mmCIF file of C-alpha atoms in Angstrom:
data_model
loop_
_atom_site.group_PDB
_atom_site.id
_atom_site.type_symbol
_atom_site.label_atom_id
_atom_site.label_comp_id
_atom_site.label_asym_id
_atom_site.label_seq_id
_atom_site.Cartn_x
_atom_site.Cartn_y
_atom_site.Cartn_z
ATOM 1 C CA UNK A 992 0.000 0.000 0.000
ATOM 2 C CA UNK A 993 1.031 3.744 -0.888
ATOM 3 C CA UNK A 994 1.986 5.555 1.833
ATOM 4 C CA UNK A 995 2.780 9.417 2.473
ATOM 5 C CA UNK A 996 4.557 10.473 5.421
ATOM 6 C CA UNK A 997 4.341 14.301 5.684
ATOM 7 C CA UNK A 998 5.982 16.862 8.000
ATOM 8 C CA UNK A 999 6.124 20.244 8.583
ATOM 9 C CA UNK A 1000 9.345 20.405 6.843
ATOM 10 C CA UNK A 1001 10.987 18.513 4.264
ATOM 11 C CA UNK A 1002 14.594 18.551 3.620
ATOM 12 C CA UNK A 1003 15.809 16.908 0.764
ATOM 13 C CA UNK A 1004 19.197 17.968 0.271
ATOM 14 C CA UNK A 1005 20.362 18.323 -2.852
ATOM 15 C CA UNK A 1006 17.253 20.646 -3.032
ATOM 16 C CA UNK A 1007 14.830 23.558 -2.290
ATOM 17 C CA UNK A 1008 13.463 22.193 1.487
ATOM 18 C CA UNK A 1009 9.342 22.177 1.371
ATOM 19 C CA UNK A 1010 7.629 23.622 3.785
ATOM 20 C CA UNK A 1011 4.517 21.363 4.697
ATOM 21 C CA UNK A 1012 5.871 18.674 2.584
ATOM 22 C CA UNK A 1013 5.445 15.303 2.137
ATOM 23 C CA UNK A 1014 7.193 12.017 0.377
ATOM 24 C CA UNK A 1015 4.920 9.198 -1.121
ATOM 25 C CA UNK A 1016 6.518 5.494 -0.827
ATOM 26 C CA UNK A 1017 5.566 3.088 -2.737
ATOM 27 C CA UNK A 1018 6.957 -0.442 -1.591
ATOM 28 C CA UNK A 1019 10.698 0.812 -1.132
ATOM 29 C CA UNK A 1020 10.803 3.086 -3.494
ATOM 30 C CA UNK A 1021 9.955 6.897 -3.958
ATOM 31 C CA UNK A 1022 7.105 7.652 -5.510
ATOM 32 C CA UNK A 1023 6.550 11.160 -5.272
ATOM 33 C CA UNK A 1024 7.941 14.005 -3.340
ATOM 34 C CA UNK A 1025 6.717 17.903 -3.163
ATOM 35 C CA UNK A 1026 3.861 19.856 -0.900
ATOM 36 C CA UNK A 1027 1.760 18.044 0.961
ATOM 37 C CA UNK A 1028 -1.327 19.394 -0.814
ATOM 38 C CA UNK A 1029 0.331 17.925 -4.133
ATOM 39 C CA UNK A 1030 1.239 14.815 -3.124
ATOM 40 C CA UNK A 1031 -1.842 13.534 -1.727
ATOM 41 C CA UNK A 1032 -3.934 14.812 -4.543
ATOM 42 C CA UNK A 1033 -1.842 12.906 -6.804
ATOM 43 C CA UNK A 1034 -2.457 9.948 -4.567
ATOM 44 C CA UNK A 1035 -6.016 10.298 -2.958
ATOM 45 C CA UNK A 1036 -6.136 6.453 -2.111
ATOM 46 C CA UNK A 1037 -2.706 6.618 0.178
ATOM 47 C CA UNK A 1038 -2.495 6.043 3.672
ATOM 48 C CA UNK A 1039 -1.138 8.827 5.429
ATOM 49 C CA UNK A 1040 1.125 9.558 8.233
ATOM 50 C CA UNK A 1041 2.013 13.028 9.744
ATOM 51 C CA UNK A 1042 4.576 13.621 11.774
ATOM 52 C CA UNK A 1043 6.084 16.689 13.472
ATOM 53 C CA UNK A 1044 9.396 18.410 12.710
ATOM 54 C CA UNK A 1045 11.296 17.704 10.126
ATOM 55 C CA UNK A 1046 12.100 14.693 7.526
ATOM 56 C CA UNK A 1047 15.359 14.131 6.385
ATOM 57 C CA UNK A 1048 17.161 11.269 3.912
ATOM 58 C CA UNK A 1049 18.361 8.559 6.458
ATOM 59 C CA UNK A 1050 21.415 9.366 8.231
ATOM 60 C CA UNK A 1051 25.221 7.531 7.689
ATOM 61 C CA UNK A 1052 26.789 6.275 10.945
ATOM 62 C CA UNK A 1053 30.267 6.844 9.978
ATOM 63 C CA UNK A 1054 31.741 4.905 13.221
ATOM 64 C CA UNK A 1055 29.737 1.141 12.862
ATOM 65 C CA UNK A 1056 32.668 -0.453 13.233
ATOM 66 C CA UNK A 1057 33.728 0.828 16.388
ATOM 67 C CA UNK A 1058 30.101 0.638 17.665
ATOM 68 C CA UNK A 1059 29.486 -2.890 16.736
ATOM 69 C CA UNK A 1060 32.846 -4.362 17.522
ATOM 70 C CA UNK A 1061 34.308 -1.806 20.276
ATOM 71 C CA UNK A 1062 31.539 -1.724 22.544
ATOM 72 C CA UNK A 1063 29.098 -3.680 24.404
ATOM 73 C CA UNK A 1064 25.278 -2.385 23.984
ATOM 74 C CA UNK A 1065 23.740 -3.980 27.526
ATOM 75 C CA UNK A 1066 20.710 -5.914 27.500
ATOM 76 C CA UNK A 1067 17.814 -3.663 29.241
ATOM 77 C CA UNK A 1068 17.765 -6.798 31.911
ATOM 78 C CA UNK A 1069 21.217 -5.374 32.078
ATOM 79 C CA UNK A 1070 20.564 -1.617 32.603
ATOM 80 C CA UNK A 1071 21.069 -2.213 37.039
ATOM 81 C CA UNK A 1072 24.438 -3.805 36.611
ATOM 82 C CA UNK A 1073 25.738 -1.768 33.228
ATOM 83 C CA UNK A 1074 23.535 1.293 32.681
ATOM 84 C CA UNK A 1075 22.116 1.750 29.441
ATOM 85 C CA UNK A 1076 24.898 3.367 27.487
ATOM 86 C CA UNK A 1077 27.583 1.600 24.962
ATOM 87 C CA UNK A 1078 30.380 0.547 27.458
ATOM 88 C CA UNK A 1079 33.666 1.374 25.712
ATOM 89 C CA UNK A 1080 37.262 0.846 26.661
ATOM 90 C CA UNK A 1081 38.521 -0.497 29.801
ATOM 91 C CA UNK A 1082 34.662 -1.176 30.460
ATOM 92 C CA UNK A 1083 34.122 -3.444 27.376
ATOM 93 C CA UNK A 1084 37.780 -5.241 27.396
ATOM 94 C CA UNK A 1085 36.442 -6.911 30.797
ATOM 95 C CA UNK A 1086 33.521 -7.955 29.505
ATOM 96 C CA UNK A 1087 35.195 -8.822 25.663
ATOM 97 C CA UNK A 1088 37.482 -11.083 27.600
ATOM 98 C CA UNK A 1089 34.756 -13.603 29.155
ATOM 99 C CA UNK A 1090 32.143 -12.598 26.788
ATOM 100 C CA UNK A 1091 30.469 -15.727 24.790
ATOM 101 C CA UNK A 1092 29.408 -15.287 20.843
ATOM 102 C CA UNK A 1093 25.910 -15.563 21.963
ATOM 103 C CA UNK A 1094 26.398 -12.327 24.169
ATOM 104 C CA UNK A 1095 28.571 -10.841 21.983
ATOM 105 C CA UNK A 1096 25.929 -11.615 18.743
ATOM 106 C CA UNK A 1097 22.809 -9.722 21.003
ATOM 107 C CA UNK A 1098 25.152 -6.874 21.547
ATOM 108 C CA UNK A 1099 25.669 -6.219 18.014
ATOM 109 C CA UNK A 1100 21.984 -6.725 17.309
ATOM 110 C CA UNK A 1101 20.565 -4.354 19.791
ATOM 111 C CA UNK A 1102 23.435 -1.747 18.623
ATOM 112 C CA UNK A 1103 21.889 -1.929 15.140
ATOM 113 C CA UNK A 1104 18.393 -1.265 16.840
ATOM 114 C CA UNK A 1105 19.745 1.447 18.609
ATOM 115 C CA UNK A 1106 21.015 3.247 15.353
ATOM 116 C CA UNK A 1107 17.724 2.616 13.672
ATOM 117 C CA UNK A 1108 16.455 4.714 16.852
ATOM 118 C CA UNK A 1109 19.251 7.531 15.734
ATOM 119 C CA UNK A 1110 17.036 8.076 11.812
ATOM 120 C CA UNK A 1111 20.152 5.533 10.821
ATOM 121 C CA UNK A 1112 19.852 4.095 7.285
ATOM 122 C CA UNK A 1113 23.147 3.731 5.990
ATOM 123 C CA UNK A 1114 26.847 2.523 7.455
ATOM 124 C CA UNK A 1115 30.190 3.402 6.652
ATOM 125 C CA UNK A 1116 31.677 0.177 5.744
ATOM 126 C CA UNK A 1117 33.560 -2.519 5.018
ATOM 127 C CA UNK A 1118 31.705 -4.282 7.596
ATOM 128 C CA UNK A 1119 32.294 -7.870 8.990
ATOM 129 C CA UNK A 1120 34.916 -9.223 6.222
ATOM 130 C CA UNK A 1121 36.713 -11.567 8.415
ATOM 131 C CA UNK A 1122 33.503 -11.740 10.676
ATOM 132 C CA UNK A 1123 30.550 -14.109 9.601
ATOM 133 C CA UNK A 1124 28.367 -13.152 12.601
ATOM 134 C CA UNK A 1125 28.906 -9.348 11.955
ATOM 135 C CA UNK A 1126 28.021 -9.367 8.245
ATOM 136 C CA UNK A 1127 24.888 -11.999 8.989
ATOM 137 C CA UNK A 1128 23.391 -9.368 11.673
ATOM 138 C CA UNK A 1129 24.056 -6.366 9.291
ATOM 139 C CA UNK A 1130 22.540 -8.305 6.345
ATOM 140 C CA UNK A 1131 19.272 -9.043 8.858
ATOM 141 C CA UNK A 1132 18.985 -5.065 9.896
ATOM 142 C CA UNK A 1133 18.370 -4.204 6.537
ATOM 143 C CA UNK A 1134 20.844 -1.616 6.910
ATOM 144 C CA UNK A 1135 22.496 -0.377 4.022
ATOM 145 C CA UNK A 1136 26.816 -1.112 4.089
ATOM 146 C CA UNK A 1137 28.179 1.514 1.770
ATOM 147 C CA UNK A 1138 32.493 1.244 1.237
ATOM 148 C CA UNK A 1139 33.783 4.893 2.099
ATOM 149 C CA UNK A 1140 36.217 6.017 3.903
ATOM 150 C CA UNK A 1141 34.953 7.501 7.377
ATOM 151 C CA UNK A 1142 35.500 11.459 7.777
ATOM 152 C CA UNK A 1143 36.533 10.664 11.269
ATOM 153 C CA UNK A 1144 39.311 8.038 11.827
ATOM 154 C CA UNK A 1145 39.027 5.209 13.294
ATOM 155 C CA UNK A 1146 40.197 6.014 17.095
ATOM 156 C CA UNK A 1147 39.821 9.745 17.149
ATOM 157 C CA UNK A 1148 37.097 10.974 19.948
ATOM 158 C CA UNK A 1149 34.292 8.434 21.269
ATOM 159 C CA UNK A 1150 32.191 6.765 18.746
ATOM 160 C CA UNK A 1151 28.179 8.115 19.184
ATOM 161 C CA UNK A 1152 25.053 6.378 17.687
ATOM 162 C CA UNK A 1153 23.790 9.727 17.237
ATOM 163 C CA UNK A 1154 25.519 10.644 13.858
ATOM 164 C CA UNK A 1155 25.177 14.475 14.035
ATOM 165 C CA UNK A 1156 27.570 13.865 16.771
ATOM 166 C CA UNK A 1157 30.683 13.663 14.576
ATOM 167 C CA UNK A 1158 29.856 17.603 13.820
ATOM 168 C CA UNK A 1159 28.721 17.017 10.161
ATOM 169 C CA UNK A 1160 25.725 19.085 8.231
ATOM 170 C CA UNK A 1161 22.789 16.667 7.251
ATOM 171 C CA UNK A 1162 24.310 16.579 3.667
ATOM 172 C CA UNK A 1163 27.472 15.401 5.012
ATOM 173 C CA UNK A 1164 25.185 13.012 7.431
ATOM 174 C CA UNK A 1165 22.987 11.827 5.446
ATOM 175 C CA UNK A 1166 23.227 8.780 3.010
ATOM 176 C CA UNK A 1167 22.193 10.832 0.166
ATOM 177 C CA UNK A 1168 19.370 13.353 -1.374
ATOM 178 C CA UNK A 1169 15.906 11.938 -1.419
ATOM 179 C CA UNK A 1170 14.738 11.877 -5.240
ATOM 180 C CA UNK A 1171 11.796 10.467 -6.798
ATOM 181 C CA UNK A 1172 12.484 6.735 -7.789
ATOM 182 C CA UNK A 1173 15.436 6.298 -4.644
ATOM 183 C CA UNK A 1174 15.019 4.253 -2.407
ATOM 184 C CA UNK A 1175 13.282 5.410 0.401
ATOM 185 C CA UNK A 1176 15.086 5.596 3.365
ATOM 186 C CA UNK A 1177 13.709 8.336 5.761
ATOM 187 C CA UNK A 1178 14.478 10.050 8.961
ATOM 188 C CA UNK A 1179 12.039 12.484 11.428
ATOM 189 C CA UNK A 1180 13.419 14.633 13.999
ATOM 190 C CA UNK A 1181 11.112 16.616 16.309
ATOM 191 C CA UNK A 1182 12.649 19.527 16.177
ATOM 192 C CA UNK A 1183 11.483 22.919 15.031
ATOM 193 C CA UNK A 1184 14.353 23.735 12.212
ATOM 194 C CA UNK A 1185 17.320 22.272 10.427
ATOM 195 C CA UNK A 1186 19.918 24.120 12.737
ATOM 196 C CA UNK A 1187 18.360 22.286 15.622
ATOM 197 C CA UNK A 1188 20.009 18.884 14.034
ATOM 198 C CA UNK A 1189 23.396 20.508 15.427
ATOM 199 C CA UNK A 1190 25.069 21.116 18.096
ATOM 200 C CA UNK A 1191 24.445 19.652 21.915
ATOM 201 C CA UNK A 1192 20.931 20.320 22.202
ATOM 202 C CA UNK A 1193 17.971 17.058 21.787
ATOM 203 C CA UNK A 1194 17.431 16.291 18.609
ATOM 204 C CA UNK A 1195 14.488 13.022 18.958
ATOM 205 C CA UNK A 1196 14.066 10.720 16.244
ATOM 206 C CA UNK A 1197 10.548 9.960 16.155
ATOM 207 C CA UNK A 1198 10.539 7.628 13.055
ATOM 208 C CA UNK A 1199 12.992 6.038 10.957
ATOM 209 C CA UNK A 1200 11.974 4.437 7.536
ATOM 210 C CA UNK A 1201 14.142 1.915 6.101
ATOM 211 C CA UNK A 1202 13.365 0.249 2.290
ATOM 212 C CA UNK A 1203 9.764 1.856 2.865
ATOM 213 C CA UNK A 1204 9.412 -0.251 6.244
ATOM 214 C CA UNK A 1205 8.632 1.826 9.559
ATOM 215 C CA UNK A 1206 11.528 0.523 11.402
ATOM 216 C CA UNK A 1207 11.426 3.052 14.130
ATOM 217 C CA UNK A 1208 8.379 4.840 15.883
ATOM 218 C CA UNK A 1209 9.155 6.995 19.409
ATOM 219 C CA UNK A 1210 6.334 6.090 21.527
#
């Protein structure tokens, strides 16, 4: 089924940003992309979903790597003993050093969930080359590997899931502009304007659409 997720604010890059705009997907694919007003009388029969803020292309997460194979993401049974947060360095080698693949497998997958939660579509690869388990749970997400060098190397400051957190501009964040016949992998940020994206201040993902698939919703 059609569907047409609108926003107060469309951002394309690449292009003019729509105010009161709206994308139509068809299956994973765009299907149309301009004012709301346009876009659903092109497609009367679509299901719609508004959402406030801003939509965006999908973001990159230029640090997977580190994310996935540097840090531990705890279990939520977890959260008394370990928090919530990625543990990282001196933190993780304690648990990397008794840690069993089956732990070690539902870290990785719950760090791909979390970047899914982050309006992430895309990762900075090569991912999981000498690592079957890696590459299987990447595959599984759905998530997009694309081979580029990372703007920030490997090592330098702490990895975030947030990808605005390296400092870069959406069209340096994002995987790409969103054109008519891409495929249509969306972010939505409550937040009231594009500088909002930057800087230290909450920036909430309240949806993230990946292949056409609503693989994130805040509740």
């Amino acid at each position: 089924m059609l569907t047409i997720h609108a926003a107060p604010l469309v951002l394309p890059v690449g292009a003019a940003a729509v105010v009161d705009g709206a994308v139509a997907v068809d299956g994973d694919r765009i299907a149309a992309l301009g004012p709301y007003e346009e876009v659903v009388a092109a497609h009367p029969a679509a299901r719609v979903r508004r959402w406030p803020g801003l939509l965006t292309p999908g973001l990159r997460q230029d640090r997977a790597a580190e994310l996935l194979t540097r840090c531990y993401h705890p279990d939520p049974r977890e959260a008394d003993e370990l928090g919530e947060l990625p543990l990282r360095g001196e933190a993780f080698e304690r648990l990397a050093a008794t840690m069993d693949a089956t732990r070690r497998a539902g870290s990785v997958r719950r760090g791909l969930q979390r970047m899914l939660r982050h309006g992430t579509t895309h990762l900075a690869g090569p991912l999981g080359a000498d690592d079957p388990a890696l590459r299987t749970a990447v595959a599984r997400s759905g998530l997009i590997v694309r081979i580029a060098p990372s703007p920030v190397p490997a090592g330098e400051g702490v990895p975030d899931l947030d990808p605005f957190a390296a400092g870069g501009d959406l069209a340096r964040t994002s995987h790409g502009p969103l054109a008519v016949g891409g495929r249509a992998d969306l972010a939505v940020f409550d937040v009231p304007d594009e500088a909002a994206l930057y800087g230290r201040g909450p920036r909430p993902c309240v949806a993230t659409v990946l292949a056409g698939r609503l693989v994130h919703r805040a509740r």
